[in-house]
XYZ file of C-alpha atoms in Angstrom:
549
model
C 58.626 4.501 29.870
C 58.867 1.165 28.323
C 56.948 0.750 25.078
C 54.431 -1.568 25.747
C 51.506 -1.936 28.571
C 52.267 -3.948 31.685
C 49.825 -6.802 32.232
C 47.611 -6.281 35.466
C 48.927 -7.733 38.585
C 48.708 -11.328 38.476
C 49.858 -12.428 41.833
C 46.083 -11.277 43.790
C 43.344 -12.954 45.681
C 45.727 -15.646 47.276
C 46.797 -17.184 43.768
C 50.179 -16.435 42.451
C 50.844 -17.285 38.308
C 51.840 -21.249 37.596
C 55.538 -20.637 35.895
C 55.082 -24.399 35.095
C 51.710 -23.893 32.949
C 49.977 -21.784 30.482
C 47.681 -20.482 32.615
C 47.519 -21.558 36.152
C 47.886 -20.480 39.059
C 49.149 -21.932 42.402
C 48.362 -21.064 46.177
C 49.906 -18.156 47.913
C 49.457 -16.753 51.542
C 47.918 -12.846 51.340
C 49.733 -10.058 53.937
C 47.866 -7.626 54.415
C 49.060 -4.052 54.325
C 48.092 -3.578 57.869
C 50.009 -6.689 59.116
C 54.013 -6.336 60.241
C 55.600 -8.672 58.280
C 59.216 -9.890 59.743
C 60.410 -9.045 55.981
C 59.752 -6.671 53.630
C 62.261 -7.613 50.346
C 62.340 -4.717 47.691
C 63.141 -6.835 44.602
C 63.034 -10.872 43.492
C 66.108 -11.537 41.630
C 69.356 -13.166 42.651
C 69.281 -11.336 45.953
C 65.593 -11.121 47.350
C 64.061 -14.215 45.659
C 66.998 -16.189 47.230
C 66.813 -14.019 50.032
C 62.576 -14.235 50.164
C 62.747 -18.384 49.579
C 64.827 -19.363 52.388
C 63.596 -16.811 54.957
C 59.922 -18.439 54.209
C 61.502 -21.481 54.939
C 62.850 -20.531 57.989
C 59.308 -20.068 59.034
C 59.289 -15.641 58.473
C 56.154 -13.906 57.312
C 57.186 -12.367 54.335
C 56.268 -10.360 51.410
C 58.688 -9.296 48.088
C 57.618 -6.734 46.239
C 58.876 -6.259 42.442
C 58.332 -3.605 40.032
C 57.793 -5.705 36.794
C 55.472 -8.738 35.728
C 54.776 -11.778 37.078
C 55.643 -14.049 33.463
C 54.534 -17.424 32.916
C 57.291 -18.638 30.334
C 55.607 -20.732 28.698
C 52.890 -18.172 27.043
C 54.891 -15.150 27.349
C 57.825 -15.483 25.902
C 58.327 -15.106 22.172
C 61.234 -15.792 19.479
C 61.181 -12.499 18.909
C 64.181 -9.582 19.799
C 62.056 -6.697 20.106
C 58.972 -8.630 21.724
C 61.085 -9.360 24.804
C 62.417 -6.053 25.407
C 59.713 -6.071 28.004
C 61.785 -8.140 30.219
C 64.784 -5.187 30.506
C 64.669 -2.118 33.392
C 64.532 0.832 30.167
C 62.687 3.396 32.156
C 65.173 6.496 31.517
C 68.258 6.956 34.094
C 70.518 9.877 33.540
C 74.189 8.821 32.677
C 77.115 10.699 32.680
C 81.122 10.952 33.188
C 83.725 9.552 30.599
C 82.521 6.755 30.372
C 78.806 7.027 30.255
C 77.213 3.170 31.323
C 74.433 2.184 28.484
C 71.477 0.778 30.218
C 68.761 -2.081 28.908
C 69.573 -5.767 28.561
C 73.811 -6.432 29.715
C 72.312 -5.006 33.223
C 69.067 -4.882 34.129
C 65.774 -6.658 34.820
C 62.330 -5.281 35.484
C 60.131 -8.988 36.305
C 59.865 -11.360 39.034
C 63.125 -13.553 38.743
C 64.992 -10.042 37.874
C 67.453 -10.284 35.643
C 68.223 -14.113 35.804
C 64.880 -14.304 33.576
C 67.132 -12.892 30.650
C 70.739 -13.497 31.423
C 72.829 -16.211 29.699
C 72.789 -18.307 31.975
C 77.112 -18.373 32.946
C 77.755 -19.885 36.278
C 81.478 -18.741 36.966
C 82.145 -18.746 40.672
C 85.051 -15.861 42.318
C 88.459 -17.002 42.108
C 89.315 -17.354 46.223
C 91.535 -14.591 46.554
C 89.818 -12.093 45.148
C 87.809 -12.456 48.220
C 90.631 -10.912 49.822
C 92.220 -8.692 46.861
C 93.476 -6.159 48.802
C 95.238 -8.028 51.554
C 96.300 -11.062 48.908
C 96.693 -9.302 45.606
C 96.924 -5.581 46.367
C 94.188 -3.969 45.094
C 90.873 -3.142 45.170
C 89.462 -3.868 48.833
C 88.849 -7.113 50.584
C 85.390 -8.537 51.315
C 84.421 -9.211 54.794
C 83.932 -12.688 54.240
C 86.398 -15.704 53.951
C 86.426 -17.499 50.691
C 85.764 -21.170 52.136
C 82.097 -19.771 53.421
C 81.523 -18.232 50.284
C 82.903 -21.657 48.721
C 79.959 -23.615 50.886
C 77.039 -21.222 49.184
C 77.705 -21.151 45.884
C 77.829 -25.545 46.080
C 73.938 -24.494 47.807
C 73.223 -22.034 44.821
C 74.457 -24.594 41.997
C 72.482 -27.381 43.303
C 69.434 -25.066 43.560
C 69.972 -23.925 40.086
C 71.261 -27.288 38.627
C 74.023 -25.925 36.799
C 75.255 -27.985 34.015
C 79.104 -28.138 34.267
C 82.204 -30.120 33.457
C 83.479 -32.847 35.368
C 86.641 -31.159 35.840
C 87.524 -27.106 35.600
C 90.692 -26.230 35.006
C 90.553 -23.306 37.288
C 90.363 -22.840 41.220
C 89.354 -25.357 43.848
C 87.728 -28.406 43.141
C 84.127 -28.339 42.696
C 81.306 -30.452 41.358
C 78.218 -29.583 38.930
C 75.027 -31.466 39.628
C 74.603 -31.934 36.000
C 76.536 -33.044 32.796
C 78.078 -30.255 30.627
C 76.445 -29.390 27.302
C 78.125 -30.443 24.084
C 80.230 -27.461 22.951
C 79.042 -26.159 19.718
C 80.730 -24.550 16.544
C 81.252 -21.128 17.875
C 82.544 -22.762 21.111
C 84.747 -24.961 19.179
C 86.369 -21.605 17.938
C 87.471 -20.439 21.165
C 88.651 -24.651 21.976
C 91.388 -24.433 18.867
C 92.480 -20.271 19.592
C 93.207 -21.688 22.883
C 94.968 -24.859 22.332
C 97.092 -22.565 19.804
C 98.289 -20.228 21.971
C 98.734 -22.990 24.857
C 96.523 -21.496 27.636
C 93.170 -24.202 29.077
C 89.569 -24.084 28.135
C 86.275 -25.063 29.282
C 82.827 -25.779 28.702
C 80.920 -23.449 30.026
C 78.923 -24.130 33.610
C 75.717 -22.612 32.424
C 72.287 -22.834 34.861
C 70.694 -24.862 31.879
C 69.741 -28.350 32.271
C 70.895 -31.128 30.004
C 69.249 -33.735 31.401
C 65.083 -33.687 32.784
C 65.192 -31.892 35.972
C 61.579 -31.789 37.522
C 59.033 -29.617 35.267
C 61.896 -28.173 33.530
C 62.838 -30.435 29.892
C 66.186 -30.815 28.761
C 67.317 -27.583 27.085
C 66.504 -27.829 23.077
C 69.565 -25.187 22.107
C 66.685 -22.821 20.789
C 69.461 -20.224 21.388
C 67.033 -17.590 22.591
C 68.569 -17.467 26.123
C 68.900 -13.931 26.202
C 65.638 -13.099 25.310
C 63.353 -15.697 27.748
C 63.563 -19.006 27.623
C 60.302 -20.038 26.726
C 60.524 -23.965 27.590
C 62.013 -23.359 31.221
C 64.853 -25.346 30.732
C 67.158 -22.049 32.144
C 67.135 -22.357 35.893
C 66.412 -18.627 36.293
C 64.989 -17.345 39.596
C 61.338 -17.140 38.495
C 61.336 -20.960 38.169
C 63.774 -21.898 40.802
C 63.527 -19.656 43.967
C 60.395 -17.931 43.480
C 58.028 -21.158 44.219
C 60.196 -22.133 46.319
C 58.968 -18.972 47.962
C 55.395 -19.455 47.258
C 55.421 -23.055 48.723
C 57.093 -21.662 51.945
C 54.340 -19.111 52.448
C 55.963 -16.234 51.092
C 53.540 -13.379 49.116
C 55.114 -12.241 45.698
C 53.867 -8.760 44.666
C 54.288 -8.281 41.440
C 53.920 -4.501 39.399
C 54.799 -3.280 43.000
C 56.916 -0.293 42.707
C 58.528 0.646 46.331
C 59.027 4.554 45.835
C 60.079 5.033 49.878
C 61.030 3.637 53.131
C 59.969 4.556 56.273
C 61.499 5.336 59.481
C 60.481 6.183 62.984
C 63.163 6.429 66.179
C 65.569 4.729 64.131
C 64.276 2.117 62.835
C 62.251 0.839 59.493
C 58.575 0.593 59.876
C 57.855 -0.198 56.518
C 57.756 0.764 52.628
C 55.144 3.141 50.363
C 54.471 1.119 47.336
C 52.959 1.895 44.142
C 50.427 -0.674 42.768
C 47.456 -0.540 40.707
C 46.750 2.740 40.246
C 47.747 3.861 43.964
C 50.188 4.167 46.720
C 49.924 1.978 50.249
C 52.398 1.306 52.775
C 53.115 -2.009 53.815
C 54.189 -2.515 57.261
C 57.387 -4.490 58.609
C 59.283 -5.203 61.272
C 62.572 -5.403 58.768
C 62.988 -3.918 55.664
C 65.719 -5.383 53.130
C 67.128 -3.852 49.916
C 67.238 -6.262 46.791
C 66.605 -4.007 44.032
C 70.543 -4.850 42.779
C 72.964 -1.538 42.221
C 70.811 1.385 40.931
C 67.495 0.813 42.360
C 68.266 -0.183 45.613
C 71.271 2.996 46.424
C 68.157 5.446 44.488
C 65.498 4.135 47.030
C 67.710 4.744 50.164
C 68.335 8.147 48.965
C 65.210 8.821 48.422
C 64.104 7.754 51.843
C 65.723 10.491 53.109
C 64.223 12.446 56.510
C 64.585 15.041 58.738
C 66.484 12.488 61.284
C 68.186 11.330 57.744
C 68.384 14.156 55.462
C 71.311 12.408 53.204
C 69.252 9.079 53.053
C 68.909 6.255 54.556
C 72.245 4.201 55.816
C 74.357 6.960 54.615
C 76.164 8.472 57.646
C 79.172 7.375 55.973
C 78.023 9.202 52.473
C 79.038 5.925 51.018
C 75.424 5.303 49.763
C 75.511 5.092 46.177
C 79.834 5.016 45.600
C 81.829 2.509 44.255
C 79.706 1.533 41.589
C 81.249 -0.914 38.551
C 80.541 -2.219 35.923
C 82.030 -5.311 33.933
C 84.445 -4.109 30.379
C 82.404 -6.530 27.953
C 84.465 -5.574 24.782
C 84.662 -8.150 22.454
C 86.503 -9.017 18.872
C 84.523 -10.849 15.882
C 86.034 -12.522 12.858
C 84.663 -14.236 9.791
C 85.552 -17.876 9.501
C 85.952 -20.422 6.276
C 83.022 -22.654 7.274
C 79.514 -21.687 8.760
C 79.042 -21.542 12.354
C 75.533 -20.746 13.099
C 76.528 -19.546 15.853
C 72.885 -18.285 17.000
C 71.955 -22.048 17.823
C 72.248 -23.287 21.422
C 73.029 -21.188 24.701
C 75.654 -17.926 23.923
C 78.532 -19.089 25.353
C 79.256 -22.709 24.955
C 82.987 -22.415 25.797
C 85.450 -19.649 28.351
C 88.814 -19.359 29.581
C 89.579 -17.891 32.788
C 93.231 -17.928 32.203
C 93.899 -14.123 32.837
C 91.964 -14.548 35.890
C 94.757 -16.804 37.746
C 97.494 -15.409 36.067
C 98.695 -12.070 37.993
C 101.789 -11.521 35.961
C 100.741 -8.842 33.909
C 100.289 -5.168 33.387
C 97.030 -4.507 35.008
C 95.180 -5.171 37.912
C 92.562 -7.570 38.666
C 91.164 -10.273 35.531
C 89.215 -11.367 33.227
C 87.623 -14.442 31.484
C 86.277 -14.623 28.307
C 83.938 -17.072 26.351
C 82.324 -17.923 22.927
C 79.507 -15.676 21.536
C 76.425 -16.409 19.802
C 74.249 -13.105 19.511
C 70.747 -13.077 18.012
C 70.516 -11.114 14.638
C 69.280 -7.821 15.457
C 71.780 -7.485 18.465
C 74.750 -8.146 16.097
C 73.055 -5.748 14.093
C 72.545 -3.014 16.439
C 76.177 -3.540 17.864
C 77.534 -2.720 13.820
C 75.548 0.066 13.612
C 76.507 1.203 17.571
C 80.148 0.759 17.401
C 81.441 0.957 13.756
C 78.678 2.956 12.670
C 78.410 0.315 9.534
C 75.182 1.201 7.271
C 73.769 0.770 3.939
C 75.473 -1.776 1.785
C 78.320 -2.254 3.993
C 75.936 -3.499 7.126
C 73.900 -5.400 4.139
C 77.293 -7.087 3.433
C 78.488 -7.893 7.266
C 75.229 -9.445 8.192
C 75.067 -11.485 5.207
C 78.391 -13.025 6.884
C 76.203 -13.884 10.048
C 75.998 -17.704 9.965
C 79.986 -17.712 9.239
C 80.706 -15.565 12.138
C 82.406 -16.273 15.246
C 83.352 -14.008 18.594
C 85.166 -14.000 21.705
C 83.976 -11.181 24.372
C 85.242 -10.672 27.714
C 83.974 -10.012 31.468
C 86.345 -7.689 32.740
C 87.265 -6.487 36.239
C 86.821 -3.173 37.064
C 88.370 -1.191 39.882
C 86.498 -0.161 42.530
C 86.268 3.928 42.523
C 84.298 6.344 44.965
C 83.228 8.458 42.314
C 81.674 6.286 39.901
C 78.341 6.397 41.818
C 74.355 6.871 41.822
C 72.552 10.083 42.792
C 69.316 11.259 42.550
C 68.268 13.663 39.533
C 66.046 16.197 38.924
C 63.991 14.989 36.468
C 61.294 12.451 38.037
C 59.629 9.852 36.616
C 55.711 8.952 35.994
C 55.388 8.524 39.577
C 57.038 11.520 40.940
C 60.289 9.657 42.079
C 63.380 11.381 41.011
C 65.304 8.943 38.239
C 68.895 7.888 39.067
C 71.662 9.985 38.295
C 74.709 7.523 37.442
C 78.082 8.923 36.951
C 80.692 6.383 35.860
C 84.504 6.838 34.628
C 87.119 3.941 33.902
C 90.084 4.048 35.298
C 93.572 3.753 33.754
C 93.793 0.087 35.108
C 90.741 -0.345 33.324
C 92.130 0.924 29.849
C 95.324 -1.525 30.311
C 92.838 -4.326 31.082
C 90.625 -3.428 27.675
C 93.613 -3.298 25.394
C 95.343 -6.350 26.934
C 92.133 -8.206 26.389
C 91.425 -6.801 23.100
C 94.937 -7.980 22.000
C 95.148 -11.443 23.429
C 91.107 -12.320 21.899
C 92.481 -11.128 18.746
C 95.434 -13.440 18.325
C 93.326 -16.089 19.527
C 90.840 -15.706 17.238
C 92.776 -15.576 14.272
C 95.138 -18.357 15.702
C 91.701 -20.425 15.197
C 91.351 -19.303 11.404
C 89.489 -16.090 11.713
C 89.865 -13.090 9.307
C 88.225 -9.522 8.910
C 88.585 -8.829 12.404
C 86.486 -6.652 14.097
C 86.328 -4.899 17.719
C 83.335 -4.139 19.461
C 83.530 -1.716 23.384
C 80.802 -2.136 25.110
C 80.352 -2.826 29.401
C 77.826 -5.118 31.253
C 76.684 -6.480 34.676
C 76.670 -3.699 37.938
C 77.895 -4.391 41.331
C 78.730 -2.273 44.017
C 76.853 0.984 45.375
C 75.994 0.065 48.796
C 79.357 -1.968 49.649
C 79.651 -4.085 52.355
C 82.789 -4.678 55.113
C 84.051 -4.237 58.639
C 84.388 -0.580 58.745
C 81.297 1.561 59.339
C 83.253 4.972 58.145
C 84.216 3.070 54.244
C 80.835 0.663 53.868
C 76.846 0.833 54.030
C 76.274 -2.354 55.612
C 78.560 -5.097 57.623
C 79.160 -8.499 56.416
C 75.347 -9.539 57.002
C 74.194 -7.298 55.001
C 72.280 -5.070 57.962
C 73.334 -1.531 57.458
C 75.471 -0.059 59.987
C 72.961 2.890 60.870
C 69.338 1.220 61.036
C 69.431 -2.047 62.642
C 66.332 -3.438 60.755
C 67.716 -2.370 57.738
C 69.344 -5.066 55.119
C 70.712 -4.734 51.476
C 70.884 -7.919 49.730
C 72.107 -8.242 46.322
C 74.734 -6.994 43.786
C 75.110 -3.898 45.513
C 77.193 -4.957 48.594
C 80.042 -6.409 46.073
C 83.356 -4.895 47.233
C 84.752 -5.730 44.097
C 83.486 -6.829 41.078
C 85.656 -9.998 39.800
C 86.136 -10.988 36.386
C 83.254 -13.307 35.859
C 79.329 -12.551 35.280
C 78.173 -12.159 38.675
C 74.788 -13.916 39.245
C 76.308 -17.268 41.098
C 78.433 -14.984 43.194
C 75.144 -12.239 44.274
C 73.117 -15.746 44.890
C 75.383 -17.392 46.854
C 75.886 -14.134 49.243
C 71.916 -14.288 49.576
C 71.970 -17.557 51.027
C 74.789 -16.928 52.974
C 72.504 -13.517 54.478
C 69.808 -15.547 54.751
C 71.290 -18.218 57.438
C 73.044 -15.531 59.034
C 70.041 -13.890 59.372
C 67.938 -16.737 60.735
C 70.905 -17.563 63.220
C 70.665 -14.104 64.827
C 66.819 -14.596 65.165
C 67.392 -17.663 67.303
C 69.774 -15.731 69.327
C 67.169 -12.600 69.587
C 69.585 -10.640 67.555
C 67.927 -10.352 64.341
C 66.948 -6.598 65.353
C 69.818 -5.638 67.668
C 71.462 -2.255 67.267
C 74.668 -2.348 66.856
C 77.407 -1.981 69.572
C-alpha cells in the first residue's frame, strides 16, 4: 500500500474539484449506478480522459472511473520529493525475468490525469515509418494505422495541450507548435555543444509547458519541480486539459474508484464492479473501454475471466497481457568546470533524435536522448541504486550537484511475446490478485544500450565533461493488449474494440505495437482521439456495437 491516506472522494453530489482554484468546485452531471451509460472508461490519463472528453462531446453519457485522487494543483502539490510520491501507482506488483522492470515514478500514475500529472512534460511525436516498422524497416510489427492519420491527431493533441516547441525541428515532417519554445538552459546548453562537436542536430525540447499565458494556466516559472506536480498549472497535463473538458461536456469523473471486474452476459459487457468508499457496486454500461495503460488494464481483463471466458476477457488469441515493453532509460553523468544548476526549469530543455532517423547501425529500432535535470534526492537514490556509492563518497558526489550535467536516453525496445503480465497469487487489500510482470531484454536491446551508452559518453565529454558516470535504469510501458489486423496475433483491431466482445474497447498505451524511441504520452493521446472519432463515426452508422464479421 502506498504510505499515506487517500483523501475522501471529492468528485460527489454533482460537484467535481476546481483544478483552477484552491478549493472549488465546478458542476458535474451524476450517473447513477443503475443507469446504462454508453461508456464506461476504466482510467483518466492519456487514453480515457482524451478518450472520456471527446466522447462527452460527441453528446455520450459517460462516466470514467480512476483509482487515485482527484488533486487540485494548486493546494496539493508540494516542493517536496517524498510528499509527492502520492501521485505514483506503488501498490506492490510482482516482477520477474532477467530483466526485472522497477515500478513507481518512470511508469506509473495512480490520480485523475494519470501519469501526465507527473511526467516531464516531452512532446516527441513517432518518426512515420515506424508506423510501419515491419513492412518499412524490418522489424518489430507494423501498426494498423497509416502514419498521415496518426500525423492529423497528434496536430489535435498538441493544440489541446499547447505544446511549446521550436519553429523548426530538425527531424521528420514538418509540423508546427502552438507555442514558442522555452529558452534552453545550462544543462541543455551541454547537450547543444556535445552535439555540435560531434556534428549530429539538436533541439529544444517540445515540452506540454506553456511559455506564454494560456487561459488559467500562467507562464511556466522554471520551478523545476515537473516531475513531482506542477503546482502553478503551467504543465498541460490531463487533469487540467482534458478532464474539464470532460466535466463541461457532461461527463462524471469518479475518482478513488477502483474497477476490480468486468462483466459479461451472452457476449457482451454489461458493466464494471467498482470499489469506492468502503464498498463494491456495479455500474452499468452499454460499452465498456479499457484505459488503465499496460498493467492495469491486461490485469483487469484477466481477471474478468468466466465460465464463457475462463482465460479472460478478449483473450481467445492468449495475446492478453504479451508483448509488453518498456523504454532503456540509461543515462551517463559528468561533472563540468562551471555550475549548472541543472535542477532549475523543466528536465529536459534540449534532445537529439539523431539515432532515431539514422538506420545505419548495429541494432534495431532508435533512440533519442535529451538533457537532464533531476531533483536531489532522485540523483541521490540513483548513486546509491546503481553504483551503490555511500558514506563519504555519496557525501562527495552530491556535493558536485549544482556542477553536474547528464544526457539519458529513451530507447526502443523490441516487441517480445514473453515479456508479459499475469495474474499472481498474492492479492491485494481488496482481494484482487496483483500483477505478475515478467520482462527480459533482448539482444537487440543490449546492442541498443551499449551503442547509446557509448555515443552519450563521447558527447558529453566532447562538451567538457569529466568523472563520467553510467546510470541503467528503464521507463515508460506500452504494449500488453496490442492492436492490428489479425485477430489470431492482437487483442483489439485498429479501433481499439477487441476482436472477441464487440462492446469491448482498450484505449491507451497498451495497444502500442511497438514502442518507438521517444516518451510516449503525445503518441497514446493522439491514438485516443483518433478512437474517439472512429468511434463516434460508427455510432452514426449504427455500428458502434456491431459484432464483428
Amino acid at each position: 500500500m502506498n504510505g499515506w491516506a487517500d483523501p475522501a472522494p471529492r468528485a460527489v453530489d454533482g460537484r467535481a474539484p476546481d483544478v483552477f482554484s484552491t478549493a472549488g468546485t465546478v458542476p458535474m452531471r451524476q450517473f447513477s449506478d443503475r443507469d446504462a451509460v454508453d461508456f464506461a472508461i476504466v482510467g483518466t490519463g492519456c487514453g480515457g480522459g482524451v478518450l472520456a472528453a471527446k466522447l462527452a462531446e460527441a453528446g455520450f453519457s459517460v462516466v470514467a472511473f480512476d483509482a487515485g485522487p482527484f488533486w487540485r494543483p494548486l493546494a496539493d502539490f508540494a516542493s517536496d520529493e517524498r510528499e509527492q510520491d502520492k501521485l505514483y501507482w506503488l501498490d506492490p506488483r510482482i516482477s520477474a525475468g532477467d530483466d526485472p522492470v522497477e515500478f513507481g515514478q518512470n511508469n506509473s500514475g495512480r490520480a485523475v490525469g494519470g501519469s501526465t500529472v507527473h511526467f516531464q512534460m516531452v512532446a516527441l511525436r513517432f518518426r512515420p515509418e515506424w508506423f510501419a516498422s515491419r513492412s518499412r524497416l524490418g522489424y518489430g510489427v507494423d501498426w494498423p494505422v497509416d502514419w498521415r492519420t496518426m500525423w492529423r491527431y497528434y496536430d489535435e493533441v498538441e493544440r489541446a495541450c499547447a505544446i511549446s516547441g521550436p519553429v523548426n525541428y530538425p527531424w521528420g515532417p514538418k509540423r508546427h507548435y502552438p507555442y514558442r519554445a522555452h529558452e534552453v538552459n545550462a544543462a541543455g546548453q551541454v547537450l547543444a555543444r556535445g552535439a555540435e562537436a560531434l556534428g549530429v542536430p539538436w533541439a529544444p525540447t517540445p515540452l506540454a509547458t506553456v511559455s506564454a499565458p494560456r487561459g488559467k494556466s500562467p507562464p511556466c516559472v522554471y520551478r523545476g519541480m515537473c516531475k513531482i506536480g506542477c503546482s502553478t498549472n503551467a504543465k498541460q497535463s490531463v487533469l487540467i486539459t482534458f478532464i474539464p473538458r470532460a466535466l463541461d461536456a457532461g461527463a462524471e469523473i469518479r475518482d478513488l474508484a477502483m474497477v476490480g471486474r468486468i462483466e459479461t452476459e451472452d457476449g457482451r459487457a454489461t458493466g464494471v464492479e467498482y470499489h469506492r468508499d468502503g464498498q463494491w457496486r456495479f455500474q452499468r454500461a452499454r460499452n465498456v473501454v479499457c484505459a488503465g495503460y499496460s498493467i492495469e488494464t491486461p490485469r483487469l481483463l484477466l481477471n474478468s475471466a468466466s465460465g464463457a471466458h475462463p482465460h479472460g476477457l478478449a483473450n481467445s488469441s492468449g495475446n492478453v497481457g504479451r508483448y509488453l515493453m518498456v523504454h532503456l532509460n540509461d543515462a551517463v553523468w559528468g561533472v563540468m568546470e562551471d555550475e549548472i544548476r541543472w535542477y532549475k526549469v523543466p528536465p529536459s530543455m534540449a534532445c537529439c533524435e539523431h539515432w532515431n532517423y539514422i538506420d545505419d547501425k548495429d541494432f534495431d529500432g532508435g533512440y533519442s536522448f535529451m538533457s537532464q535535470g533531476p531533483l536531489p534526492t532522485d540523483f541521490a537514490r540513483m548513486l546509491v541504486t546503481n553504483e551503490g556509492v555511500f558514506g563519504d563518497e555519496l557525501h562527495r558526489q552530491m556535493a558536485l550537484y549544482n556542477r553536474m550535467a547528464g544526457l539519458k536516453m529513451v530507447g526502443e525496445t523490441m516487441p517480445q511475446a514473453d515479456n508479459r503480465v499475469t495474474l499472481a497469487d498474492e492479492h491485494d487489500d481488496l482481494g484482487l490478485p496483483r500483477a505478475h510482470v515478467t520482462y527480459s531484454c533482448c539482444d537487440n536491446d543490449r546492442r541498443m544500450r551499449r551503442h547509446a551508452r557509448d555515443f552519450m559518453a563521447r558527447m558529453l565529454a566532447a562538451a567538457g565533461g569529466s568523472e563520467l558516470l553510467e546510470t541503467g535504469s528503464t521507463a515508460h510501458l506500452m504494449g500488453g493488449c496490442r492492436m492490428g489486423n489479425d485477430p489470431e496475433t492482437s487483442v483489439t483491431d485498429s479501433d481499439g474494440r477487441t476482436w472477441d466482445i464487440p462492446n469491448l474497447w482498450v484505449c491507451d498505451g497498451s495497444l502500442m505495437p511497438t514502442a518507438g524511441g521517444v516518451n510516449p504520452s503525445m503518441t497514446i493521446m493522439a491514438n485516443a482521439a483518433r478512437i474517439a472519432d472512429r468511434i463516434t463515426a460508427l455510432a452514426g452508422r449504427g455500428e458502434a456495437e456491431r459484432a464483428h464479421g
